[in-house]
mmCIF file of C-alpha atoms in Angstrom:
data_model
loop_
_atom_site.group_PDB
_atom_site.id
_atom_site.type_symbol
_atom_site.label_atom_id
_atom_site.label_comp_id
_atom_site.label_asym_id
_atom_site.label_seq_id
_atom_site.Cartn_x
_atom_site.Cartn_y
_atom_site.Cartn_z
ATOM 1 C CA MET A 706 -195.715 -35.192 -20.989
ATOM 2 C CA ALA A 707 -197.845 -36.087 -24.032
ATOM 3 C CA CYS A 708 -198.065 -32.399 -24.842
ATOM 4 C CA ASP A 709 -194.261 -32.075 -24.584
ATOM 5 C CA VAL A 710 -193.789 -35.037 -26.898
ATOM 6 C CA ALA A 711 -196.317 -33.641 -29.356
ATOM 7 C CA THR A 712 -194.573 -30.313 -29.299
ATOM 8 C CA ARG A 713 -191.174 -31.857 -29.906
ATOM 9 C CA THR A 714 -192.633 -33.957 -32.732
ATOM 10 C CA ALA A 715 -194.167 -30.894 -34.363
ATOM 11 C CA LEU A 716 -190.926 -28.974 -34.042
ATOM 12 C CA ALA A 717 -188.942 -31.841 -35.548
ATOM 13 C CA ALA A 718 -191.426 -32.087 -38.438
ATOM 14 C CA SER A 719 -191.176 -28.347 -38.993
ATOM 15 C CA ALA A 720 -187.394 -28.536 -38.954
ATOM 16 C CA LEU A 721 -187.437 -31.410 -41.411
ATOM 17 C CA LEU A 722 -189.820 -29.530 -43.714
ATOM 18 C CA TRP A 723 -187.565 -26.440 -43.543
ATOM 19 C CA LEU A 724 -184.506 -28.557 -44.399
ATOM 20 C CA LEU A 725 -186.326 -30.138 -47.327
ATOM 21 C CA LEU A 726 -187.431 -26.718 -48.581
ATOM 22 C CA ALA A 727 -183.934 -25.272 -48.092
ATOM 23 C CA SER A 728 -182.428 -28.248 -49.864
ATOM 24 C CA SER A 729 -184.904 -27.847 -52.702
ATOM 25 C CA ARG A 730 -184.072 -24.167 -53.001
ATOM 26 C CA SER A 731 -180.329 -24.932 -53.020
ATOM 27 C CA VAL A 732 -180.813 -27.465 -55.792
ATOM 28 C CA GLU A 733 -182.884 -24.958 -57.839
ATOM 29 C CA CYS A 734 -180.263 -22.224 -57.249
ATOM 30 C CA ALA A 735 -177.512 -24.615 -58.272
ATOM 31 C CA LYS A 736 -179.442 -25.519 -61.408
ATOM 32 C CA ARG A 737 -179.916 -21.832 -62.278
ATOM 33 C CA ARG A 738 -176.216 -21.126 -61.695
ATOM 34 C CA GLN A 739 -175.253 -24.085 -63.856
ATOM 35 C CA ALA A 740 -177.673 -22.961 -66.605
ATOM 36 C CA ARG A 741 -176.286 -19.435 -66.403
ATOM 37 C CA ALA A 742 -172.704 -20.708 -66.534
ATOM 38 C CA SER A 743 -173.405 -22.997 -69.472
ATOM 39 C CA ARG A 744 -175.264 -20.359 -71.489
ATOM 40 C CA GLN A 745 -173.531 -19.803 -74.767
ATOM 41 C CA VAL A 746 -174.102 -16.469 -76.437
ATOM 42 C CA GLU A 747 -173.994 -16.672 -80.201
ATOM 43 C CA THR A 748 -171.577 -14.028 -81.503
ATOM 44 C CA ARG A 749 -172.586 -12.606 -84.879
ATOM 45 C CA THR A 750 -169.692 -11.713 -87.140
ATOM 46 C CA GLY A 751 -169.213 -10.174 -90.521
ATOM 47 C CA PRO A 752 -171.283 -7.580 -92.443
ATOM 48 C CA THR A 753 -174.820 -6.571 -91.579
ATOM 49 C CA ASP A 754 -177.335 -4.159 -93.128
ATOM 50 C CA GLU A 755 -177.820 -2.481 -89.768
ATOM 51 C CA GLN A 756 -175.694 0.438 -88.694
ATOM 52 C CA VAL A 757 -174.263 0.625 -85.169
ATOM 53 C CA TRP A 758 -177.007 3.061 -84.106
ATOM 54 C CA ASP A 759 -179.541 0.271 -84.485
ATOM 55 C CA SER A 760 -177.547 -2.388 -82.653
ATOM 56 C CA GLY A 761 -177.854 -1.244 -79.059
ATOM 57 C CA LEU A 762 -174.079 -0.822 -78.800
ATOM 58 C CA ILE A 763 -174.237 2.937 -78.349
ATOM 59 C CA GLU A 764 -176.347 2.747 -75.206
ATOM 60 C CA LYS A 765 -175.062 3.611 -71.753
ATOM 61 C CA GLU A 766 -177.024 0.745 -70.226
ATOM 62 C CA MET A 767 -175.828 -2.239 -72.235
ATOM 63 C CA SER A 768 -175.774 -5.917 -71.259
ATOM 64 C CA TYR A 769 -172.825 -8.212 -71.853
ATOM 65 C CA VAL A 770 -175.117 -10.255 -74.120
ATOM 66 C CA THR A 771 -175.600 -7.306 -76.511
ATOM 67 C CA LEU A 772 -171.893 -6.649 -76.610
ATOM 68 C CA MET A 773 -171.154 -10.276 -77.298
ATOM 69 C CA GLU A 774 -173.887 -10.753 -79.904
ATOM 70 C CA ARG A 775 -173.415 -7.555 -81.863
ATOM 71 C CA GLY A 776 -169.893 -6.340 -81.043
ATOM 72 C CA ARG A 777 -168.156 -8.240 -83.846
ATOM 73 C CA GLU A 778 -170.518 -7.091 -86.615
ATOM 74 C CA TYR A 779 -169.857 -4.231 -88.985
ATOM 75 C CA TYR A 780 -171.937 -2.286 -91.468
ATOM 76 C CA GLU A 781 -171.813 -3.890 -94.922
ATOM 77 C CA ASP A 782 -170.799 -0.716 -96.781
ATOM 78 C CA THR A 783 -167.126 -0.688 -95.732
ATOM 79 C CA ALA A 784 -166.292 2.115 -98.187
ATOM 80 C CA SER A 785 -168.508 4.701 -96.494
ATOM 81 C CA ARG A 786 -166.986 7.086 -93.983
ATOM 82 C CA ARG A 787 -168.633 9.088 -91.253
ATOM 83 C CA PHE A 788 -165.324 10.552 -90.064
ATOM 84 C CA ASN A 789 -163.860 12.269 -93.085
ATOM 85 C CA ASN A 790 -160.674 13.646 -91.555
ATOM 86 C CA PHE A 791 -157.296 11.929 -91.783
ATOM 87 C CA VAL A 792 -157.151 8.508 -90.061
ATOM 88 C CA LEU A 793 -153.908 6.687 -89.148
ATOM 89 C CA GLY A 794 -154.361 3.155 -87.843
ATOM 90 C CA TYR A 795 -151.845 0.960 -86.045
ATOM 91 C CA VAL A 796 -151.566 -2.863 -86.347
ATOM 92 C CA THR A 797 -149.355 -4.977 -84.108
ATOM 93 C CA PRO A 798 -147.705 -8.388 -84.534
ATOM 94 C CA TRP A 799 -149.191 -9.544 -81.198
ATOM 95 C CA ASN A 800 -152.775 -8.936 -82.374
ATOM 96 C CA ARG A 801 -152.976 -10.476 -85.820
ATOM 97 C CA ALA A 802 -156.686 -9.569 -86.205
ATOM 98 C CA GLY A 803 -155.560 -6.046 -86.866
ATOM 99 C CA TYR A 804 -154.084 -7.084 -90.209
ATOM 100 C CA VAL A 805 -157.419 -8.525 -91.307
ATOM 101 C CA HIS A 806 -159.371 -5.486 -90.143
ATOM 102 C CA ALA A 807 -156.986 -3.125 -91.881
ATOM 103 C CA VAL A 808 -157.701 -4.840 -95.202
ATOM 104 C CA THR A 809 -161.459 -5.026 -94.563
ATOM 105 C CA PHE A 810 -161.728 -1.345 -93.651
ATOM 106 C CA ARG A 811 -158.947 -0.017 -95.890
ATOM 107 C CA HIS A 812 -161.281 2.601 -97.420
ATOM 108 C CA LYS A 813 -161.770 4.132 -93.994
ATOM 109 C CA LEU A 814 -158.021 4.515 -93.414
ATOM 110 C CA ASP A 815 -155.649 7.066 -94.891
ATOM 111 C CA ALA A 816 -152.529 5.483 -93.521
ATOM 112 C CA VAL A 817 -151.600 2.275 -91.640
ATOM 113 C CA ALA A 818 -148.639 1.913 -89.328
ATOM 114 C CA PRO A 819 -147.653 -1.730 -88.693
ATOM 115 C CA VAL A 820 -145.533 -1.866 -85.521
ATOM 116 C CA TRP A 821 -142.499 -3.564 -87.071
ATOM 117 C CA PHE A 822 -139.183 -1.805 -86.525
ATOM 118 C CA GLN A 823 -136.829 -1.077 -83.622
ATOM 119 C CA ILE A 824 -133.782 1.191 -83.921
ATOM 120 C CA LYS A 825 -130.911 0.167 -81.672
ATOM 121 C CA GLN A 826 -127.366 1.430 -81.234
ATOM 122 C CA GLN A 827 -124.783 -1.080 -79.996
ATOM 123 C CA GLU A 828 -121.961 0.206 -77.845
ATOM 124 C CA GLY A 829 -118.983 1.281 -79.895
ATOM 125 C CA GLN A 830 -120.918 0.829 -83.161
ATOM 126 C CA LYS A 831 -120.893 3.753 -85.578
ATOM 127 C CA ALA A 832 -124.212 3.020 -87.310
ATOM 128 C CA PRO A 833 -127.462 1.943 -85.651
ATOM 129 C CA ASP A 834 -129.213 -1.351 -86.403
ATOM 130 C CA ILE A 835 -132.798 -1.406 -87.621
ATOM 131 C CA LEU A 836 -134.445 -4.642 -86.502
ATOM 132 C CA GLY A 837 -137.834 -6.078 -87.472
ATOM 133 C CA ALA A 838 -137.571 -6.685 -91.240
ATOM 134 C CA HIS A 839 -138.722 -10.269 -90.689
ATOM 135 C CA GLU A 840 -142.181 -8.895 -89.797
ATOM 136 C CA VAL A 841 -142.670 -7.192 -93.202
ATOM 137 C CA ASN A 842 -145.491 -8.895 -95.092
ATOM 138 C CA GLN A 843 -145.617 -7.821 -98.748
ATOM 139 C CA THR A 844 -148.661 -10.050 -99.441
ATOM 140 C CA TRP A 845 -150.628 -8.106 -96.821
ATOM 141 C CA ILE A 846 -149.390 -4.780 -98.207
ATOM 142 C CA SER A 847 -150.635 -5.835 -101.672
ATOM 143 C CA GLU A 848 -154.061 -6.728 -100.238
ATOM 144 C CA LEU A 849 -154.181 -3.421 -98.420
ATOM 145 C CA LYS A 850 -153.408 -1.484 -101.599
ATOM 146 C CA GLN A 851 -155.506 -3.550 -104.003
ATOM 147 C CA GLY A 852 -156.792 -1.432 -106.830
ATOM 148 C CA GLY A 853 -154.193 1.197 -106.073
ATOM 149 C CA LYS A 854 -156.586 2.978 -103.677
ATOM 150 C CA GLY A 855 -155.466 1.647 -100.374
ATOM 151 C CA PRO A 856 -153.982 3.631 -97.462
ATOM 152 C CA LEU A 857 -150.373 4.663 -97.112
ATOM 153 C CA VAL A 858 -148.119 2.089 -95.421
ATOM 154 C CA VAL A 859 -146.000 3.914 -92.849
ATOM 155 C CA PRO A 860 -144.477 1.445 -90.371
ATOM 156 C CA ARG A 861 -143.647 2.549 -86.859
ATOM 157 C CA PHE A 862 -139.934 2.807 -86.016
ATOM 158 C CA ILE A 863 -139.221 3.078 -82.271
ATOM 159 C CA VAL A 864 -135.816 4.059 -80.904
ATOM 160 C CA GLU A 865 -134.864 1.593 -78.129
ATOM 161 C CA ALA A 866 -131.640 2.788 -76.551
ATOM 162 C CA GLU A 867 -129.938 3.968 -73.395
ATOM 163 C CA PRO A 868 -129.480 7.726 -72.922
ATOM 164 C CA LEU A 869 -125.842 7.637 -73.991
ATOM 165 C CA GLN A 870 -126.794 5.720 -77.141
ATOM 166 C CA HIS A 871 -129.386 8.381 -77.973
ATOM 167 C CA VAL A 872 -126.655 10.965 -77.696
ATOM 168 C CA GLU A 873 -124.418 8.924 -80.009
ATOM 169 C CA MET A 874 -127.152 8.727 -82.639
ATOM 170 C CA LEU A 875 -127.621 12.493 -82.554
ATOM 171 C CA GLN A 876 -123.862 12.983 -82.847
ATOM 172 C CA ASN A 877 -123.841 10.953 -86.057
ATOM 173 C CA PRO A 878 -127.292 11.648 -87.573
ATOM 174 C CA GLN A 879 -126.281 10.746 -91.108
ATOM 175 C CA ALA A 880 -125.743 7.089 -90.150
ATOM 176 C CA LEU A 881 -129.322 6.915 -88.830
ATOM 177 C CA LEU A 882 -130.759 8.714 -91.841
ATOM 178 C CA ASP A 883 -128.949 6.326 -94.227
ATOM 179 C CA ALA A 884 -130.215 3.264 -92.326
ATOM 180 C CA ILE A 885 -133.829 4.536 -92.396
ATOM 181 C CA ARG A 886 -133.537 5.489 -96.068
ATOM 182 C CA THR A 887 -132.298 2.001 -97.013
ATOM 183 C CA THR A 888 -135.119 0.313 -95.109
ATOM 184 C CA VAL A 889 -137.867 2.517 -96.538
ATOM 185 C CA LEU A 890 -136.691 2.141 -100.123
ATOM 186 C CA GLU A 891 -135.978 -1.589 -99.878
ATOM 187 C CA HIS A 892 -139.550 -2.340 -98.834
ATOM 188 C CA GLY A 893 -141.306 0.359 -100.830
ATOM 189 C CA PHE A 894 -142.911 2.074 -97.823
ATOM 190 C CA ASP A 895 -144.789 5.360 -98.155
ATOM 191 C CA GLY A 896 -142.978 6.821 -95.153
ATOM 192 C CA LEU A 897 -142.885 6.012 -91.439
ATOM 193 C CA VAL A 898 -143.986 6.820 -87.916
ATOM 194 C CA LEU A 899 -141.064 7.643 -85.613
ATOM 195 C CA GLU A 900 -141.444 7.153 -81.825
ATOM 196 C CA THR A 901 -138.608 8.683 -79.839
ATOM 197 C CA TRP A 902 -139.802 11.967 -78.297
ATOM 198 C CA ALA A 903 -141.124 10.346 -75.084
ATOM 199 C CA ALA A 904 -137.770 8.594 -74.608
ATOM 200 C CA TRP A 905 -135.868 11.831 -75.076
ATOM 201 C CA LYS A 906 -138.114 13.474 -72.529
ATOM 202 C CA SER A 907 -137.946 10.617 -70.000
ATOM 203 C CA PHE A 908 -134.219 11.048 -69.354
ATOM 204 C CA ASN A 909 -134.367 14.869 -69.541
ATOM 205 C CA GLY A 910 -132.406 14.989 -72.779
ATOM 206 C CA LEU A 911 -134.673 17.717 -74.157
ATOM 207 C CA SER A 912 -133.830 19.926 -71.146
ATOM 208 C CA ASN A 913 -130.310 20.281 -72.567
ATOM 209 C CA GLU A 914 -130.172 22.987 -75.223
ATOM 210 C CA GLN A 915 -127.541 21.192 -77.334
ATOM 211 C CA PHE A 916 -129.448 17.903 -77.195
ATOM 212 C CA ARG A 917 -132.713 19.630 -78.074
ATOM 213 C CA ALA A 918 -131.167 21.432 -81.039
ATOM 214 C CA ALA A 919 -129.627 18.209 -82.300
ATOM 215 C CA ALA A 920 -132.928 16.332 -81.905
ATOM 216 C CA LEU A 921 -134.932 18.922 -83.852
ATOM 217 C CA SER A 922 -132.186 19.045 -86.488
ATOM 218 C CA LEU A 923 -132.380 15.246 -86.920
ATOM 219 C CA LEU A 924 -136.176 15.319 -87.294
ATOM 220 C CA GLY A 925 -135.921 18.157 -89.791
ATOM 221 C CA ALA A 926 -133.333 16.302 -91.859
ATOM 222 C CA LEU A 927 -135.436 13.118 -91.727
ATOM 223 C CA GLY A 928 -138.515 14.918 -92.924
ATOM 224 C CA GLN A 929 -136.630 16.608 -95.723
ATOM 225 C CA MET A 930 -135.036 13.307 -96.805
ATOM 226 C CA LEU A 931 -138.416 11.499 -96.921
ATOM 227 C CA HIS A 932 -140.133 14.320 -98.785
ATOM 228 C CA GLY A 933 -137.290 14.172 -101.319
ATOM 229 C CA LEU A 934 -137.930 10.477 -101.955
ATOM 230 C CA GLY A 935 -141.187 10.986 -103.841
ATOM 231 C CA ASN A 936 -142.957 12.876 -101.054
ATOM 232 C CA LYS A 937 -142.850 10.061 -98.487
ATOM 233 C CA LYS A 938 -144.406 10.950 -95.176
ATOM 234 C CA LEU A 939 -143.058 11.454 -91.668
ATOM 235 C CA TYR A 940 -145.390 11.073 -88.678
ATOM 236 C CA LEU A 941 -144.184 11.567 -85.167
ATOM 237 C CA ALA A 942 -145.636 9.678 -82.176
ATOM 238 C CA VAL A 943 -145.711 12.125 -79.292
ATOM 239 C CA PRO A 944 -146.997 12.193 -75.690
ATOM 240 C CA PRO A 945 -150.020 14.295 -74.793
ATOM 241 C CA ILE A 946 -149.545 18.018 -74.206
ATOM 242 C CA TYR A 947 -151.010 17.429 -70.752
ATOM 243 C CA PRO A 948 -149.722 13.997 -69.643
ATOM 244 C CA ALA A 949 -151.476 11.852 -67.026
ATOM 245 C CA GLY A 950 -150.379 12.740 -63.522
ATOM 246 C CA GLU A 951 -147.918 15.388 -64.706
ATOM 247 C CA LYS A 952 -147.835 19.124 -63.884
ATOM 248 C CA THR A 953 -145.800 20.200 -66.897
ATOM 249 C CA PRO A 954 -146.118 19.217 -70.583
ATOM 250 C CA TRP A 955 -143.934 16.499 -72.086
ATOM 251 C CA ILE A 956 -144.173 18.303 -75.397
ATOM 252 C CA GLU A 957 -144.816 22.013 -75.802
ATOM 253 C CA THR A 958 -146.922 23.702 -78.430
ATOM 254 C CA LYS A 959 -143.873 25.621 -79.607
ATOM 255 C CA ASP A 960 -142.153 22.307 -80.342
ATOM 256 C CA LEU A 961 -145.158 21.132 -82.378
ATOM 257 C CA ASP A 962 -145.219 24.425 -84.248
ATOM 258 C CA GLU A 963 -141.523 24.139 -85.091
ATOM 259 C CA MET A 964 -141.743 20.513 -86.179
ATOM 260 C CA SER A 965 -144.917 21.076 -88.214
ATOM 261 C CA LYS A 966 -142.649 22.619 -90.873
ATOM 262 C CA PHE A 967 -141.224 19.183 -91.698
ATOM 263 C CA VAL A 968 -143.542 16.635 -90.018
ATOM 264 C CA ASP A 969 -146.728 15.485 -91.791
ATOM 265 C CA GLY A 970 -148.627 14.536 -88.657
ATOM 266 C CA PHE A 971 -148.411 14.158 -84.871
ATOM 267 C CA SER A 972 -149.831 10.959 -83.455
ATOM 268 C CA VAL A 973 -150.762 12.078 -79.922
ATOM 269 C CA MET A 974 -150.902 9.294 -77.314
ATOM 270 C CA THR A 975 -154.109 10.244 -75.516
ATOM 271 C CA TYR A 976 -154.639 6.755 -73.981
ATOM 272 C CA ASP A 977 -153.136 4.536 -71.246
ATOM 273 C CA PHE A 978 -154.025 7.258 -68.736
ATOM 274 C CA SER A 979 -154.279 4.945 -65.718
ATOM 275 C CA THR A 980 -151.579 2.412 -66.593
ATOM 276 C CA SER A 981 -149.046 5.232 -66.961
ATOM 277 C CA GLN A 982 -149.736 6.061 -63.305
ATOM 278 C CA GLY A 983 -149.664 2.445 -62.116
ATOM 279 C CA ARG A 984 -153.251 2.323 -60.945
ATOM 280 C CA ALA A 985 -156.574 0.831 -62.040
ATOM 281 C CA GLY A 986 -158.877 3.161 -63.930
ATOM 282 C CA PRO A 987 -160.097 4.391 -67.308
ATOM 283 C CA ASN A 988 -157.994 4.287 -70.487
ATOM 284 C CA ALA A 989 -158.721 7.804 -71.656
ATOM 285 C CA PRO A 990 -160.982 9.885 -69.363
ATOM 286 C CA ILE A 991 -163.006 12.208 -71.510
ATOM 287 C CA ASP A 992 -162.090 15.322 -69.471
ATOM 288 C CA TRP A 993 -158.390 14.568 -69.916
ATOM 289 C CA VAL A 994 -158.810 13.998 -73.659
ATOM 290 C CA ASN A 995 -160.832 17.197 -73.916
ATOM 291 C CA MET A 996 -158.217 19.107 -71.910
ATOM 292 C CA ASN A 997 -155.493 18.107 -74.394
ATOM 293 C CA LEU A 998 -157.645 19.111 -77.321
ATOM 294 C CA GLN A 999 -158.478 22.495 -75.803
ATOM 295 C CA LEU A 1000 -154.895 23.160 -74.795
ATOM 296 C CA ALA A 1001 -153.925 22.616 -78.434
ATOM 297 C CA THR A 1002 -156.601 24.997 -79.711
ATOM 298 C CA GLY A 1003 -156.201 27.567 -76.928
ATOM 299 C CA LYS A 1004 -159.844 27.191 -75.865
ATOM 300 C CA LEU A 1005 -159.297 26.069 -72.292
ATOM 301 C CA PRO A 1006 -160.260 28.763 -69.752
ATOM 302 C CA MET A 1007 -157.916 27.701 -66.950
ATOM 303 C CA ALA A 1008 -154.799 29.042 -65.298
ATOM 304 C CA THR A 1009 -152.560 26.203 -66.570
ATOM 305 C CA ALA A 1010 -153.426 27.186 -70.140
ATOM 306 C CA ALA A 1011 -152.240 30.749 -69.653
ATOM 307 C CA ALA A 1012 -148.588 29.866 -70.275
ATOM 308 C CA ILE A 1013 -149.365 27.596 -73.249
ATOM 309 C CA THR A 1014 -149.509 29.237 -76.626
ATOM 310 C CA PRO A 1015 -152.169 27.758 -78.939
ATOM 311 C CA LEU A 1016 -150.917 25.864 -81.974
ATOM 312 C CA THR A 1017 -150.677 27.566 -85.327
ATOM 313 C CA GLU A 1018 -153.171 26.483 -87.939
ATOM 314 C CA ASN A 1019 -150.484 24.556 -89.755
ATOM 315 C CA ALA A 1020 -149.609 22.523 -86.677
ATOM 316 C CA LEU A 1021 -153.201 22.101 -85.487
ATOM 317 C CA ARG A 1022 -154.352 20.472 -88.732
ATOM 318 C CA LYS A 1023 -151.565 17.903 -88.350
ATOM 319 C CA VAL A 1024 -152.574 16.736 -84.859
ATOM 320 C CA LEU A 1025 -154.006 13.214 -84.776
ATOM 321 C CA LEU A 1026 -155.904 12.272 -81.626
ATOM 322 C CA GLY A 1027 -154.866 8.854 -80.354
ATOM 323 C CA VAL A 1028 -157.814 6.505 -79.648
ATOM 324 C CA ASN A 1029 -157.169 3.035 -78.186
ATOM 325 C CA PHE A 1030 -158.938 -0.007 -79.597
ATOM 326 C CA TYR A 1031 -157.848 -2.206 -76.715
ATOM 327 C CA GLY A 1032 -158.554 -2.246 -72.983
ATOM 328 C CA TRP A 1033 -156.855 -3.125 -69.690
ATOM 329 C CA ASP A 1034 -157.537 -5.769 -67.065
ATOM 330 C CA PHE A 1035 -156.512 -4.613 -63.596
ATOM 331 C CA ALA A 1036 -156.056 -6.966 -60.610
ATOM 332 C CA PRO A 1037 -154.624 -4.729 -57.840
ATOM 333 C CA GLU A 1038 -154.699 -7.420 -55.147
ATOM 334 C CA ARG A 1039 -152.270 -9.566 -57.115
ATOM 335 C CA GLN A 1040 -150.511 -6.621 -58.825
ATOM 336 C CA GLY A 1041 -151.775 -7.930 -62.147
ATOM 337 C CA LEU A 1042 -152.141 -5.936 -65.355
ATOM 338 C CA SER A 1043 -152.813 -7.213 -68.852
ATOM 339 C CA ALA A 1044 -153.959 -5.729 -72.166
ATOM 340 C CA VAL A 1045 -157.365 -6.847 -73.439
ATOM 341 C CA THR A 1046 -157.979 -7.310 -77.159
ATOM 342 C CA ALA A 1047 -161.435 -7.821 -78.683
ATOM 343 C CA ASN A 1048 -160.919 -11.603 -78.622
ATOM 344 C CA ASP A 1049 -159.888 -11.445 -74.961
ATOM 345 C CA LEU A 1050 -162.966 -9.385 -74.198
ATOM 346 C CA MET A 1051 -165.325 -11.947 -75.714
ATOM 347 C CA GLY A 1052 -163.752 -14.697 -73.627
ATOM 348 C CA LEU A 1053 -164.090 -12.698 -70.380
ATOM 349 C CA LEU A 1054 -167.696 -11.829 -71.136
ATOM 350 C CA GLN A 1055 -168.583 -15.448 -71.877
ATOM 351 C CA ARG A 1056 -166.871 -16.831 -68.785
ATOM 352 C CA HIS A 1057 -167.974 -14.257 -66.218
ATOM 353 C CA GLN A 1058 -171.160 -12.761 -67.702
ATOM 354 C CA PRO A 1059 -170.570 -9.471 -65.877
ATOM 355 C CA VAL A 1060 -172.727 -6.388 -65.465
ATOM 356 C CA LEU A 1061 -171.362 -3.536 -67.584
ATOM 357 C CA SER A 1062 -171.136 -0.130 -65.923
ATOM 358 C CA TRP A 1063 -170.993 3.181 -67.740
ATOM 359 C CA SER A 1064 -169.041 6.011 -66.078
ATOM 360 C CA THR A 1065 -170.549 9.426 -66.771
ATOM 361 C CA ASP A 1066 -167.347 11.004 -65.407
ATOM 362 C CA PHE A 1067 -164.949 9.139 -67.680
ATOM 363 C CA GLU A 1068 -167.294 8.212 -70.558
ATOM 364 C CA GLU A 1069 -166.103 4.585 -70.613
ATOM 365 C CA HIS A 1070 -167.566 1.174 -69.862
ATOM 366 C CA SER A 1071 -166.086 -1.169 -67.300
ATOM 367 C CA PHE A 1072 -166.952 -4.373 -65.487
ATOM 368 C CA GLN A 1073 -165.664 -6.541 -62.630
ATOM 369 C CA TYR A 1074 -165.135 -10.242 -62.091
ATOM 370 C CA LYS A 1075 -163.319 -12.662 -59.789
ATOM 371 C CA ASP A 1076 -160.764 -15.150 -61.092
ATOM 372 C CA ARG A 1077 -160.441 -18.768 -59.979
ATOM 373 C CA GLU A 1078 -158.266 -17.787 -57.058
ATOM 374 C CA GLY A 1079 -160.798 -15.273 -55.837
ATOM 375 C CA TYR A 1080 -158.949 -12.090 -56.850
ATOM 376 C CA GLN A 1081 -161.013 -9.148 -57.956
ATOM 377 C CA HIS A 1082 -160.443 -7.796 -61.498
ATOM 378 C CA THR A 1083 -161.666 -4.556 -63.107
ATOM 379 C CA VAL A 1084 -161.713 -4.276 -66.908
ATOM 380 C CA TRP A 1085 -161.964 -0.985 -68.770
ATOM 381 C CA TYR A 1086 -162.660 -1.344 -72.496
ATOM 382 C CA PRO A 1087 -163.498 1.126 -75.294
ATOM 383 C CA THR A 1088 -167.005 0.167 -76.402
ATOM 384 C CA PRO A 1089 -168.600 1.793 -79.482
ATOM 385 C CA ARG A 1090 -170.200 4.465 -77.300
ATOM 386 C CA ALA A 1091 -166.828 5.416 -75.767
ATOM 387 C CA LEU A 1092 -165.284 5.684 -79.250
ATOM 388 C CA GLU A 1093 -168.137 7.860 -80.499
ATOM 389 C CA MET A 1094 -167.747 10.255 -77.549
ATOM 390 C CA ARG A 1095 -164.091 10.837 -78.470
ATOM 391 C CA LEU A 1096 -164.797 11.314 -82.144
ATOM 392 C CA GLN A 1097 -167.354 13.914 -81.215
ATOM 393 C CA GLU A 1098 -164.685 15.812 -79.280
ATOM 394 C CA THR A 1099 -162.389 15.929 -82.299
ATOM 395 C CA ARG A 1100 -165.194 17.343 -84.431
ATOM 396 C CA LEU A 1101 -165.868 20.077 -81.916
ATOM 397 C CA CYS A 1102 -162.190 21.058 -81.835
ATOM 398 C CA ARG A 1103 -161.652 20.548 -85.591
ATOM 399 C CA LEU A 1104 -158.915 18.015 -84.934
ATOM 400 C CA ARG A 1105 -158.165 14.929 -87.007
#
């Protein structure tokens, strides 16, 4: 009996000791979690005398702390250029930081396209409307061009219309040309970027020979008009030759060759690979980017390239590879999708302190986190290493 009591007493003491130790461990774990959650990483901003190669930002294995601490710095010599080919940059009204960066790095840019204008055709209206003039900022343009050595200002004009309205515009091209001419001259632009080819392709307009001929005629007349206004420039935003998830091109090399006679550059949209297919994944897988480059140059040893004629030298030198400076936040469980700017990225890194993962297949960084409701998110973002990989591809293919 005494032995049984002693045994029970020993067991109880052991259980109490275990509970005390477990409680102590829980308190310590909670303290560590709280310390981790409250850790504030100091983000360095502005110029530095170190180049990106010395910052740790080009590494495959990179911590969120390095990206937060060093990701907003830039080399102090903003006039130097490592990439000496033509560079066209876009700025958008929904990410105002782009306006500041365009001025800071104006010597690295040959042209800037603020996303300002929409072309719309009202039913029964003879001439289209060009909306967006309220976004024009002449003060910013003056800062961009200070000293007379700044980049060209070539705003993006996107045609937003139903298929029938596209047809009406092509039936009365002079009205559209007059409206564009008035807008360009009124604001003193150096030209424009026109985005309409993907829309024409989406409703199979370009499959119709008459539509196609009218579309190419419009673009030719627009290029001729702009060149006659003091050699103003026409750039065309076009889909990739090999689109994501598609078996046939959305734009053919013969089209690019034809348009190269009157277009100054083709801004190829080699980004949004996964979002265009409605699934989580990389923004611009390196193999897909490389495939588009090699299809353009005729260097791709594959069956699908057999029917694709390489671009002429005149067209090839006008191809501009699209590189995204934003990422995407995917939340498949809640069907969520949102764009991620640099400011958004810093907030996510601070709140969730994730582990960054480098994909050797896609050549992009990503990370995961859970939101307050417990939903899993995956973020793909173009880190400096991802950007460098794509610039290297353009050098190898002699593209801009």
